[in-house]
Amino acid sequence: MTAVLAIAYNTVREALSRRVVLLFLFGALVLIVLSPLFSFLSPREELTLLKSLGLGVIQLASMFICIVMGISLIPAEIERRTIYTVLSKPVQRYEFVLGKFLGGILTMLFNILFMGIVFFVVVAWRGTPKQALDLWKGFLMIFFQMSILVSLAIFFSVFLTPFVNFFMSLGVYIIGTLSSVTESLMKGENRTIIQKGIGAVLHYLLPNFGNFNIQNKIIHPETRIINEGVYYIQNIGYAILYIAVLLIIAVIIFDRREV
């Protein structure tokens, strides 16, 4: 456990020092702070637009930060040959992978919290603190959604180059957010068996990122989620289970790989 925490600490420190990560973070913060300038409608419409824009910016920035960071967490160590120094110590390969994952989600958590606090202040200023409290549910779902994405990028990184990994992770994320489309492809009456098969594979095998998008509920409070507590528990449980499966497979592949 000590080795995992040490690797996670170094991962966070290196990730936060990367200019590209800071660039995405800074750009998102600028858009969040300036978002009230884009609102010139009625107070209700202004707050709706503000929430929609802010949550979208946080999700989009977090997605790019996760992918850009995740695709290089392991390959960078191999390229710099620092992995030989790490593995020459009493550090198992599974501890190395878990440490990288833990460092990745901690870095991502820091970025989401930083952007979330700024956005919370902006919404509380333009609306009311009570209207801003619901935003934390969105931040929670974005965190678990991005945790899956980090684990996915790490999974691909043990056998793909960073260039290929970038497009694979991005592609899976895009398809995973279109759960309604893959479900329609799977259950459509006019679909062929092949199309339904492809739809079923995409819908059940790829991570269902679309389930974590609750922006509509937050932006429009009149929209209700039946059994809200069950909804959050199911999605968080799904995220933990999917992450565990990805990391187990990643550890198995990495353990058999020559570095």
PDB file of C-alpha atoms in Angstrom:
ATOM      1  CA  MET A   1       0.000   0.000   0.000  1.00  0.00           C
ATOM      2  CA  THR A   2       2.886   2.358   0.736  1.00  0.00           C
ATOM      3  CA  ALA A   3       4.264   1.795  -2.758  1.00  0.00           C
ATOM      4  CA  VAL A   4       0.862   2.533  -4.328  1.00  0.00           C
ATOM      5  CA  LEU A   5       0.552   5.799  -2.400  1.00  0.00           C
ATOM      6  CA  ALA A   6       4.122   6.832  -3.281  1.00  0.00           C
ATOM      7  CA  ILE A   7       3.501   6.205  -6.995  1.00  0.00           C
ATOM      8  CA  ALA A   8       0.167   8.043  -6.763  1.00  0.00           C
ATOM      9  CA  TYR A   9       1.833  11.047  -5.116  1.00  0.00           C
ATOM     10  CA  ASN A  10       4.501  11.288  -7.815  1.00  0.00           C
ATOM     11  CA  THR A  11       1.834  10.879 -10.507  1.00  0.00           C
ATOM     12  CA  VAL A  12      -0.227  13.770  -9.109  1.00  0.00           C
ATOM     13  CA  ARG A  13       2.841  15.979  -8.832  1.00  0.00           C
ATOM     14  CA  GLU A  14       3.933  15.271 -12.395  1.00  0.00           C
ATOM     15  CA  ALA A  15       0.421  15.594 -13.841  1.00  0.00           C
ATOM     16  CA  LEU A  16      -0.232  18.952 -12.193  1.00  0.00           C
ATOM     17  CA  SER A  17       3.047  20.276 -13.573  1.00  0.00           C
ATOM     18  CA  ARG A  18       2.135  19.418 -17.164  1.00  0.00           C
ATOM     19  CA  ARG A  19       1.334  22.487 -19.201  1.00  0.00           C
ATOM     20  CA  VAL A  20      -1.348  20.857 -21.316  1.00  0.00           C
ATOM     21  CA  VAL A  21      -3.351  19.861 -18.213  1.00  0.00           C
ATOM     22  CA  LEU A  22      -3.013  23.347 -16.761  1.00  0.00           C
ATOM     23  CA  LEU A  23      -4.008  24.824 -20.115  1.00  0.00           C
ATOM     24  CA  PHE A  24      -7.303  22.896 -20.178  1.00  0.00           C
ATOM     25  CA  LEU A  25      -7.930  23.834 -16.538  1.00  0.00           C
ATOM     26  CA  PHE A  26      -7.183  27.511 -17.104  1.00  0.00           C
ATOM     27  CA  GLY A  27      -9.333  27.636 -20.241  1.00  0.00           C
ATOM     28  CA  ALA A  28     -12.262  26.051 -18.416  1.00  0.00           C
ATOM     29  CA  LEU A  29     -11.946  28.465 -15.499  1.00  0.00           C
ATOM     30  CA  VAL A  30     -11.926  31.450 -17.857  1.00  0.00           C
ATOM     31  CA  LEU A  31     -15.111  30.222 -19.575  1.00  0.00           C
ATOM     32  CA  ILE A  32     -16.808  29.607 -16.222  1.00  0.00           C
ATOM     33  CA  VAL A  33     -15.918  33.028 -14.858  1.00  0.00           C
ATOM     34  CA  LEU A  34     -16.942  34.790 -18.069  1.00  0.00           C
ATOM     35  CA  SER A  35     -20.096  32.704 -18.599  1.00  0.00           C
ATOM     36  CA  PRO A  36     -22.430  35.363 -17.087  1.00  0.00           C
ATOM     37  CA  LEU A  37     -21.378  37.688 -19.918  1.00  0.00           C
ATOM     38  CA  PHE A  38     -23.031  35.317 -22.412  1.00  0.00           C
ATOM     39  CA  SER A  39     -26.341  35.504 -20.569  1.00  0.00           C
ATOM     40  CA  PHE A  40     -28.575  38.356 -21.696  1.00  0.00           C
ATOM     41  CA  LEU A  41     -31.976  36.710 -21.172  1.00  0.00           C
ATOM     42  CA  SER A  42     -34.492  36.706 -18.337  1.00  0.00           C
ATOM     43  CA  PRO A  43     -33.141  35.764 -14.888  1.00  0.00           C
ATOM     44  CA  ARG A  44     -34.588  32.234 -15.124  1.00  0.00           C
ATOM     45  CA  GLU A  45     -33.290  31.663 -18.656  1.00  0.00           C
ATOM     46  CA  GLU A  46     -29.967  33.220 -17.701  1.00  0.00           C
ATOM     47  CA  LEU A  47     -29.484  30.794 -14.801  1.00  0.00           C
ATOM     48  CA  THR A  48     -30.490  27.836 -16.996  1.00  0.00           C
ATOM     49  CA  LEU A  49     -27.973  28.858 -19.653  1.00  0.00           C
ATOM     50  CA  LEU A  50     -25.312  29.466 -17.004  1.00  0.00           C
ATOM     51  CA  LYS A  51     -25.733  25.992 -15.464  1.00  0.00           C
ATOM     52  CA  SER A  52     -25.782  24.313 -18.861  1.00  0.00           C
ATOM     53  CA  LEU A  53     -22.646  26.091 -20.041  1.00  0.00           C
ATOM     54  CA  GLY A  54     -20.723  25.610 -16.801  1.00  0.00           C
ATOM     55  CA  LEU A  55     -21.445  21.907 -16.383  1.00  0.00           C
ATOM     56  CA  GLY A  56     -20.681  21.329 -20.061  1.00  0.00           C
ATOM     57  CA  VAL A  57     -17.356  23.137 -19.760  1.00  0.00           C
ATOM     58  CA  ILE A  58     -16.365  21.164 -16.639  1.00  0.00           C
ATOM     59  CA  GLN A  59     -17.288  17.850 -18.263  1.00  0.00           C
ATOM     60  CA  LEU A  60     -15.520  18.640 -21.541  1.00  0.00           C
ATOM     61  CA  ALA A  61     -12.368  19.962 -19.862  1.00  0.00           C
ATOM     62  CA  SER A  62     -12.276  16.985 -17.480  1.00  0.00           C
ATOM     63  CA  MET A  63     -12.642  14.597 -20.401  1.00  0.00           C
ATOM     64  CA  PHE A  64      -9.654  16.027 -22.273  1.00  0.00           C
ATOM     65  CA  ILE A  65      -7.573  16.240 -19.085  1.00  0.00           C
ATOM     66  CA  CYS A  66      -8.323  12.560 -18.308  1.00  0.00           C
ATOM     67  CA  ILE A  67      -7.449  11.349 -21.794  1.00  0.00           C
ATOM     68  CA  VAL A  68      -4.314  13.481 -22.265  1.00  0.00           C
ATOM     69  CA  MET A  69      -3.083  12.510 -18.814  1.00  0.00           C
ATOM     70  CA  GLY A  70      -4.207   8.864 -18.842  1.00  0.00           C
ATOM     71  CA  ILE A  71      -2.669   7.877 -22.175  1.00  0.00           C
ATOM     72  CA  SER A  72       0.823   8.782 -20.970  1.00  0.00           C
ATOM     73  CA  LEU A  73       0.825   7.634 -17.348  1.00  0.00           C
ATOM     74  CA  ILE A  74       2.506   4.278 -18.100  1.00  0.00           C
ATOM     75  CA  PRO A  75       4.109   4.830 -21.563  1.00  0.00           C
ATOM     76  CA  ALA A  76       5.954   7.916 -20.276  1.00  0.00           C
ATOM     77  CA  GLU A  77       7.599   5.842 -17.546  1.00  0.00           C
ATOM     78  CA  ILE A  78       8.630   3.216 -20.104  1.00  0.00           C
ATOM     79  CA  GLU A  79       9.969   5.806 -22.546  1.00  0.00           C
ATOM     80  CA  ARG A  80      12.011   7.569 -19.870  1.00  0.00           C
ATOM     81  CA  ARG A  81      13.108   4.151 -18.532  1.00  0.00           C
ATOM     82  CA  THR A  82      12.211   5.257 -15.012  1.00  0.00           C
ATOM     83  CA  ILE A  83       9.978   2.204 -14.759  1.00  0.00           C
ATOM     84  CA  TYR A  84      13.099   0.021 -14.385  1.00  0.00           C
ATOM     85  CA  THR A  85      14.112   1.995 -11.313  1.00  0.00           C
ATOM     86  CA  VAL A  86      10.631   1.676  -9.827  1.00  0.00           C
ATOM     87  CA  LEU A  87      10.254  -2.046 -10.520  1.00  0.00           C
ATOM     88  CA  SER A  88      13.778  -2.777  -9.262  1.00  0.00           C
ATOM     89  CA  LYS A  89      12.519  -1.831  -5.811  1.00  0.00           C
ATOM     90  CA  PRO A  90      10.056  -3.956  -3.814  1.00  0.00           C
ATOM     91  CA  VAL A  91       7.178  -2.792  -6.028  1.00  0.00           C
ATOM     92  CA  GLN A  92       4.889  -5.251  -7.773  1.00  0.00           C
ATOM     93  CA  ARG A  93       3.518  -4.486 -11.215  1.00  0.00           C
ATOM     94  CA  TYR A  94      -0.050  -4.413  -9.957  1.00  0.00           C
ATOM     95  CA  GLU A  95       1.010  -1.799  -7.390  1.00  0.00           C
ATOM     96  CA  PHE A  96       2.506   0.271 -10.194  1.00  0.00           C
ATOM     97  CA  VAL A  97      -0.738   0.182 -12.208  1.00  0.00           C
ATOM     98  CA  LEU A  98      -2.909   0.890  -9.153  1.00  0.00           C
ATOM     99  CA  GLY A  99      -0.629   3.753  -8.124  1.00  0.00           C
ATOM    100  CA  LYS A 100      -0.894   5.309 -11.569  1.00  0.00           C
ATOM    101  CA  PHE A 101      -4.682   4.963 -11.520  1.00  0.00           C
ATOM    102  CA  LEU A 102      -4.973   6.427  -8.023  1.00  0.00           C
ATOM    103  CA  GLY A 103      -2.728   9.332  -8.998  1.00  0.00           C
ATOM    104  CA  GLY A 104      -4.797   9.872 -12.135  1.00  0.00           C
ATOM    105  CA  ILE A 105      -8.153  10.082 -10.362  1.00  0.00           C
ATOM    106  CA  LEU A 106      -6.718  12.277  -7.591  1.00  0.00           C
ATOM    107  CA  THR A 107      -5.421  14.693 -10.217  1.00  0.00           C
ATOM    108  CA  MET A 108      -8.778  14.645 -11.932  1.00  0.00           C
ATOM    109  CA  LEU A 109     -10.572  15.124  -8.582  1.00  0.00           C
ATOM    110  CA  PHE A 110      -8.438  18.195  -7.887  1.00  0.00           C
ATOM    111  CA  ASN A 111      -9.331  19.693 -11.262  1.00  0.00           C
ATOM    112  CA  ILE A 112     -13.064  18.991 -10.888  1.00  0.00           C
ATOM    113  CA  LEU A 113     -13.118  20.423  -7.349  1.00  0.00           C
ATOM    114  CA  PHE A 114     -11.214  23.513  -8.446  1.00  0.00           C
ATOM    115  CA  MET A 115     -13.534  24.165 -11.391  1.00  0.00           C
ATOM    116  CA  GLY A 116     -16.564  23.170  -9.304  1.00  0.00           C
ATOM    117  CA  ILE A 117     -15.831  25.636  -6.504  1.00  0.00           C
ATOM    118  CA  VAL A 118     -15.407  28.491  -8.991  1.00  0.00           C
ATOM    119  CA  PHE A 119     -18.615  27.517 -10.810  1.00  0.00           C
ATOM    120  CA  PHE A 120     -20.494  27.151  -7.511  1.00  0.00           C
ATOM    121  CA  VAL A 121     -19.512  30.698  -6.544  1.00  0.00           C
ATOM    122  CA  VAL A 122     -20.577  32.052  -9.957  1.00  0.00           C
ATOM    123  CA  VAL A 123     -24.000  30.341  -9.811  1.00  0.00           C
ATOM    124  CA  ALA A 124     -24.544  31.366  -6.164  1.00  0.00           C
ATOM    125  CA  TRP A 125     -23.704  34.939  -7.143  1.00  0.00           C
ATOM    126  CA  ARG A 126     -26.027  35.022 -10.156  1.00  0.00           C
ATOM    127  CA  GLY A 127     -28.782  32.990  -8.464  1.00  0.00           C
ATOM    128  CA  THR A 128     -28.981  31.744  -4.880  1.00  0.00           C
ATOM    129  CA  PRO A 129     -26.807  29.391  -2.805  1.00  0.00           C
ATOM    130  CA  LYS A 130     -29.712  26.914  -2.706  1.00  0.00           C
ATOM    131  CA  GLN A 131     -29.830  26.823  -6.510  1.00  0.00           C
ATOM    132  CA  ALA A 132     -26.091  26.168  -6.556  1.00  0.00           C
ATOM    133  CA  LEU A 133     -26.186  23.222  -4.118  1.00  0.00           C
ATOM    134  CA  ASP A 134     -27.604  20.811  -6.709  1.00  0.00           C
ATOM    135  CA  LEU A 135     -24.462  21.334  -8.783  1.00  0.00           C
ATOM    136  CA  TRP A 136     -22.502  19.038  -6.465  1.00  0.00           C
ATOM    137  CA  LYS A 137     -24.589  16.094  -7.625  1.00  0.00           C
ATOM    138  CA  GLY A 138     -23.409  16.870 -11.136  1.00  0.00           C
ATOM    139  CA  PHE A 139     -19.801  17.152  -9.978  1.00  0.00           C
ATOM    140  CA  LEU A 140     -20.111  13.751  -8.256  1.00  0.00           C
ATOM    141  CA  MET A 141     -21.393  12.071 -11.403  1.00  0.00           C
ATOM    142  CA  ILE A 142     -18.705  13.753 -13.521  1.00  0.00           C
ATOM    143  CA  PHE A 143     -16.073  12.444 -11.086  1.00  0.00           C
ATOM    144  CA  PHE A 144     -17.176   8.818 -11.435  1.00  0.00           C
ATOM    145  CA  GLN A 145     -17.663   9.183 -15.176  1.00  0.00           C
ATOM    146  CA  MET A 146     -14.109  10.479 -15.523  1.00  0.00           C
ATOM    147  CA  SER A 147     -12.793   7.792 -13.160  1.00  0.00           C
ATOM    148  CA  ILE A 148     -14.007   5.203 -15.663  1.00  0.00           C
ATOM    149  CA  LEU A 149     -12.340   7.186 -18.451  1.00  0.00           C
ATOM    150  CA  VAL A 150      -9.000   7.274 -16.586  1.00  0.00           C
ATOM    151  CA  SER A 151      -9.137   3.510 -16.035  1.00  0.00           C
ATOM    152  CA  LEU A 152     -10.014   3.030 -19.709  1.00  0.00           C
ATOM    153  CA  ALA A 153      -7.040   5.134 -20.845  1.00  0.00           C
ATOM    154  CA  ILE A 154      -4.726   3.193 -18.509  1.00  0.00           C
ATOM    155  CA  PHE A 155      -6.147  -0.103 -19.794  1.00  0.00           C
ATOM    156  CA  PHE A 156      -5.401   0.870 -23.407  1.00  0.00           C
ATOM    157  CA  SER A 157      -1.980   2.256 -22.454  1.00  0.00           C
ATOM    158  CA  VAL A 158      -0.600  -1.170 -21.476  1.00  0.00           C
ATOM    159  CA  PHE A 159      -0.773  -2.381 -25.095  1.00  0.00           C
ATOM    160  CA  LEU A 160      -1.338   0.688 -27.337  1.00  0.00           C
ATOM    161  CA  THR A 161       0.785   3.701 -28.203  1.00  0.00           C
ATOM    162  CA  PRO A 162      -0.349   7.061 -26.768  1.00  0.00           C
ATOM    163  CA  PHE A 163      -1.368   8.281 -30.251  1.00  0.00           C
ATOM    164  CA  VAL A 164      -3.667   5.317 -30.894  1.00  0.00           C
ATOM    165  CA  ASN A 165      -4.837   5.340 -27.276  1.00  0.00           C
ATOM    166  CA  PHE A 166      -5.995   8.960 -27.582  1.00  0.00           C
ATOM    167  CA  PHE A 167      -8.404   8.200 -30.405  1.00  0.00           C
ATOM    168  CA  MET A 168      -9.496   4.884 -28.879  1.00  0.00           C
ATOM    169  CA  SER A 169     -10.325   6.471 -25.524  1.00  0.00           C
ATOM    170  CA  LEU A 170     -12.018   9.439 -27.169  1.00  0.00           C
ATOM    171  CA  GLY A 171     -14.006   7.181 -29.500  1.00  0.00           C
ATOM    172  CA  VAL A 172     -15.175   4.888 -26.690  1.00  0.00           C
ATOM    173  CA  TYR A 173     -16.179   7.927 -24.631  1.00  0.00           C
ATOM    174  CA  ILE A 174     -18.231   9.396 -27.470  1.00  0.00           C
ATOM    175  CA  ILE A 175     -19.959   6.079 -28.206  1.00  0.00           C
ATOM    176  CA  GLY A 176     -20.485   5.480 -24.482  1.00  0.00           C
ATOM    177  CA  THR A 177     -22.349   8.776 -24.105  1.00  0.00           C
ATOM    178  CA  LEU A 178     -24.743   7.743 -26.889  1.00  0.00           C
ATOM    179  CA  SER A 179     -26.358   4.937 -24.903  1.00  0.00           C
ATOM    180  CA  SER A 180     -29.800   5.779 -26.280  1.00  0.00           C
ATOM    181  CA  VAL A 181     -28.469   5.404 -29.834  1.00  0.00           C
ATOM    182  CA  THR A 182     -26.840   2.014 -29.210  1.00  0.00           C
ATOM    183  CA  GLU A 183     -29.975   0.834 -27.416  1.00  0.00           C
ATOM    184  CA  SER A 184     -32.069   1.924 -30.397  1.00  0.00           C
ATOM    185  CA  LEU A 185     -29.696   0.083 -32.732  1.00  0.00           C
ATOM    186  CA  MET A 186     -30.019  -3.028 -30.578  1.00  0.00           C
ATOM    187  CA  LYS A 187     -33.820  -3.007 -30.228  1.00  0.00           C
ATOM    188  CA  GLY A 188     -34.955  -1.369 -33.465  1.00  0.00           C
ATOM    189  CA  GLU A 189     -37.641  -3.326 -35.306  1.00  0.00           C
ATOM    190  CA  ASN A 190     -36.173  -2.606 -38.740  1.00  0.00           C
ATOM    191  CA  ARG A 191     -32.641  -3.658 -37.754  1.00  0.00           C
ATOM    192  CA  THR A 192     -30.917  -6.731 -39.121  1.00  0.00           C
ATOM    193  CA  ILE A 193     -29.473  -9.387 -36.824  1.00  0.00           C
ATOM    194  CA  ILE A 194     -25.969  -8.060 -37.489  1.00  0.00           C
ATOM    195  CA  GLN A 195     -27.007  -4.499 -36.630  1.00  0.00           C
ATOM    196  CA  LYS A 196     -28.717  -5.669 -33.449  1.00  0.00           C
ATOM    197  CA  GLY A 197     -25.627  -7.689 -32.548  1.00  0.00           C
ATOM    198  CA  ILE A 198     -23.349  -4.694 -33.052  1.00  0.00           C
ATOM    199  CA  GLY A 199     -25.732  -2.538 -31.033  1.00  0.00           C
ATOM    200  CA  ALA A 200     -25.801  -5.078 -28.179  1.00  0.00           C
ATOM    201  CA  VAL A 201     -21.996  -5.320 -28.076  1.00  0.00           C
ATOM    202  CA  LEU A 202     -21.584  -1.537 -28.040  1.00  0.00           C
ATOM    203  CA  HIS A 203     -24.345  -1.061 -25.481  1.00  0.00           C
ATOM    204  CA  TYR A 204     -23.297  -3.707 -22.964  1.00  0.00           C
ATOM    205  CA  LEU A 205     -19.544  -4.023 -23.495  1.00  0.00           C
ATOM    206  CA  LEU A 206     -18.531  -0.362 -23.679  1.00  0.00           C
ATOM    207  CA  PRO A 207     -18.891   1.805 -20.566  1.00  0.00           C
ATOM    208  CA  ASN A 208     -22.245   3.563 -20.410  1.00  0.00           C
ATOM    209  CA  PHE A 209     -21.053   7.128 -19.884  1.00  0.00           C
ATOM    210  CA  GLY A 210     -24.497   8.466 -20.755  1.00  0.00           C
ATOM    211  CA  ASN A 211     -25.958   7.226 -17.454  1.00  0.00           C
ATOM    212  CA  PHE A 212     -23.836   9.744 -15.558  1.00  0.00           C
ATOM    213  CA  ASN A 213     -25.197  12.784 -17.411  1.00  0.00           C
ATOM    214  CA  ILE A 214     -27.718  14.362 -15.040  1.00  0.00           C
ATOM    215  CA  GLN A 215     -27.366  17.905 -16.335  1.00  0.00           C
ATOM    216  CA  ASN A 216     -31.004  18.003 -17.428  1.00  0.00           C
ATOM    217  CA  LYS A 217     -32.170  17.356 -13.853  1.00  0.00           C
ATOM    218  CA  ILE A 218     -29.856  20.019 -12.446  1.00  0.00           C
ATOM    219  CA  ILE A 219     -30.543  22.620 -15.123  1.00  0.00           C
ATOM    220  CA  HIS A 220     -34.312  22.039 -14.995  1.00  0.00           C
ATOM    221  CA  PRO A 221     -35.261  21.314 -11.346  1.00  0.00           C
ATOM    222  CA  GLU A 222     -38.813  20.410 -12.398  1.00  0.00           C
ATOM    223  CA  THR A 223     -37.343  17.274 -14.041  1.00  0.00           C
ATOM    224  CA  ARG A 224     -37.572  14.416 -11.552  1.00  0.00           C
ATOM    225  CA  ILE A 225     -35.487  11.273 -11.157  1.00  0.00           C
ATOM    226  CA  ILE A 226     -37.527   8.386  -9.757  1.00  0.00           C
ATOM    227  CA  ASN A 227     -35.770   6.916  -6.691  1.00  0.00           C
ATOM    228  CA  GLU A 228     -32.904   9.396  -6.864  1.00  0.00           C
ATOM    229  CA  GLY A 229     -30.911   7.661  -4.137  1.00  0.00           C
ATOM    230  CA  VAL A 230     -31.089   4.328  -5.972  1.00  0.00           C
ATOM    231  CA  TYR A 231     -30.077   6.077  -9.187  1.00  0.00           C
ATOM    232  CA  TYR A 232     -26.847   7.418  -7.660  1.00  0.00           C
ATOM    233  CA  ILE A 233     -26.019   4.170  -5.861  1.00  0.00           C
ATOM    234  CA  GLN A 234     -26.501   2.114  -9.035  1.00  0.00           C
ATOM    235  CA  ASN A 235     -24.336   4.414 -11.132  1.00  0.00           C
ATOM    236  CA  ILE A 236     -21.566   4.629  -8.534  1.00  0.00           C
ATOM    237  CA  GLY A 237     -21.642   0.835  -8.119  1.00  0.00           C
ATOM    238  CA  TYR A 238     -21.522   0.400 -11.892  1.00  0.00           C
ATOM    239  CA  ALA A 239     -18.511   2.728 -12.104  1.00  0.00           C
ATOM    240  CA  ILE A 240     -16.619   0.901  -9.349  1.00  0.00           C
ATOM    241  CA  LEU A 241     -17.319  -2.506 -10.905  1.00  0.00           C
ATOM    242  CA  TYR A 242     -16.321  -1.405 -14.417  1.00  0.00           C
ATOM    243  CA  ILE A 243     -13.142   0.239 -13.132  1.00  0.00           C
ATOM    244  CA  ALA A 244     -12.222  -2.912 -11.188  1.00  0.00           C
ATOM    245  CA  VAL A 245     -12.654  -5.112 -14.269  1.00  0.00           C
ATOM    246  CA  LEU A 246     -10.581  -2.778 -16.459  1.00  0.00           C
ATOM    247  CA  LEU A 247      -7.771  -2.556 -13.908  1.00  0.00           C
ATOM    248  CA  ILE A 248      -7.677  -6.323 -13.357  1.00  0.00           C
ATOM    249  CA  ILE A 249      -7.346  -6.947 -17.094  1.00  0.00           C
ATOM    250  CA  ALA A 250      -4.761  -4.138 -17.386  1.00  0.00           C
ATOM    251  CA  VAL A 251      -2.692  -5.676 -14.556  1.00  0.00           C
ATOM    252  CA  ILE A 252      -2.824  -9.134 -16.190  1.00  0.00           C
ATOM    253  CA  ILE A 253      -1.673  -7.750 -19.555  1.00  0.00           C
ATOM    254  CA  PHE A 254       1.000  -5.520 -18.021  1.00  0.00           C
ATOM    255  CA  ASP A 255       2.303  -8.371 -15.856  1.00  0.00           C
ATOM    256  CA  ARG A 256       2.970 -10.457 -18.970  1.00  0.00           C
ATOM    257  CA  ARG A 257       4.438  -7.612 -20.999  1.00  0.00           C
ATOM    258  CA  GLU A 258       8.169  -7.102 -21.393  1.00  0.00           C
ATOM    259  CA  VAL A 259       9.212  -3.530 -20.595  1.00  0.00           C
TER     260      VAL A 259
END
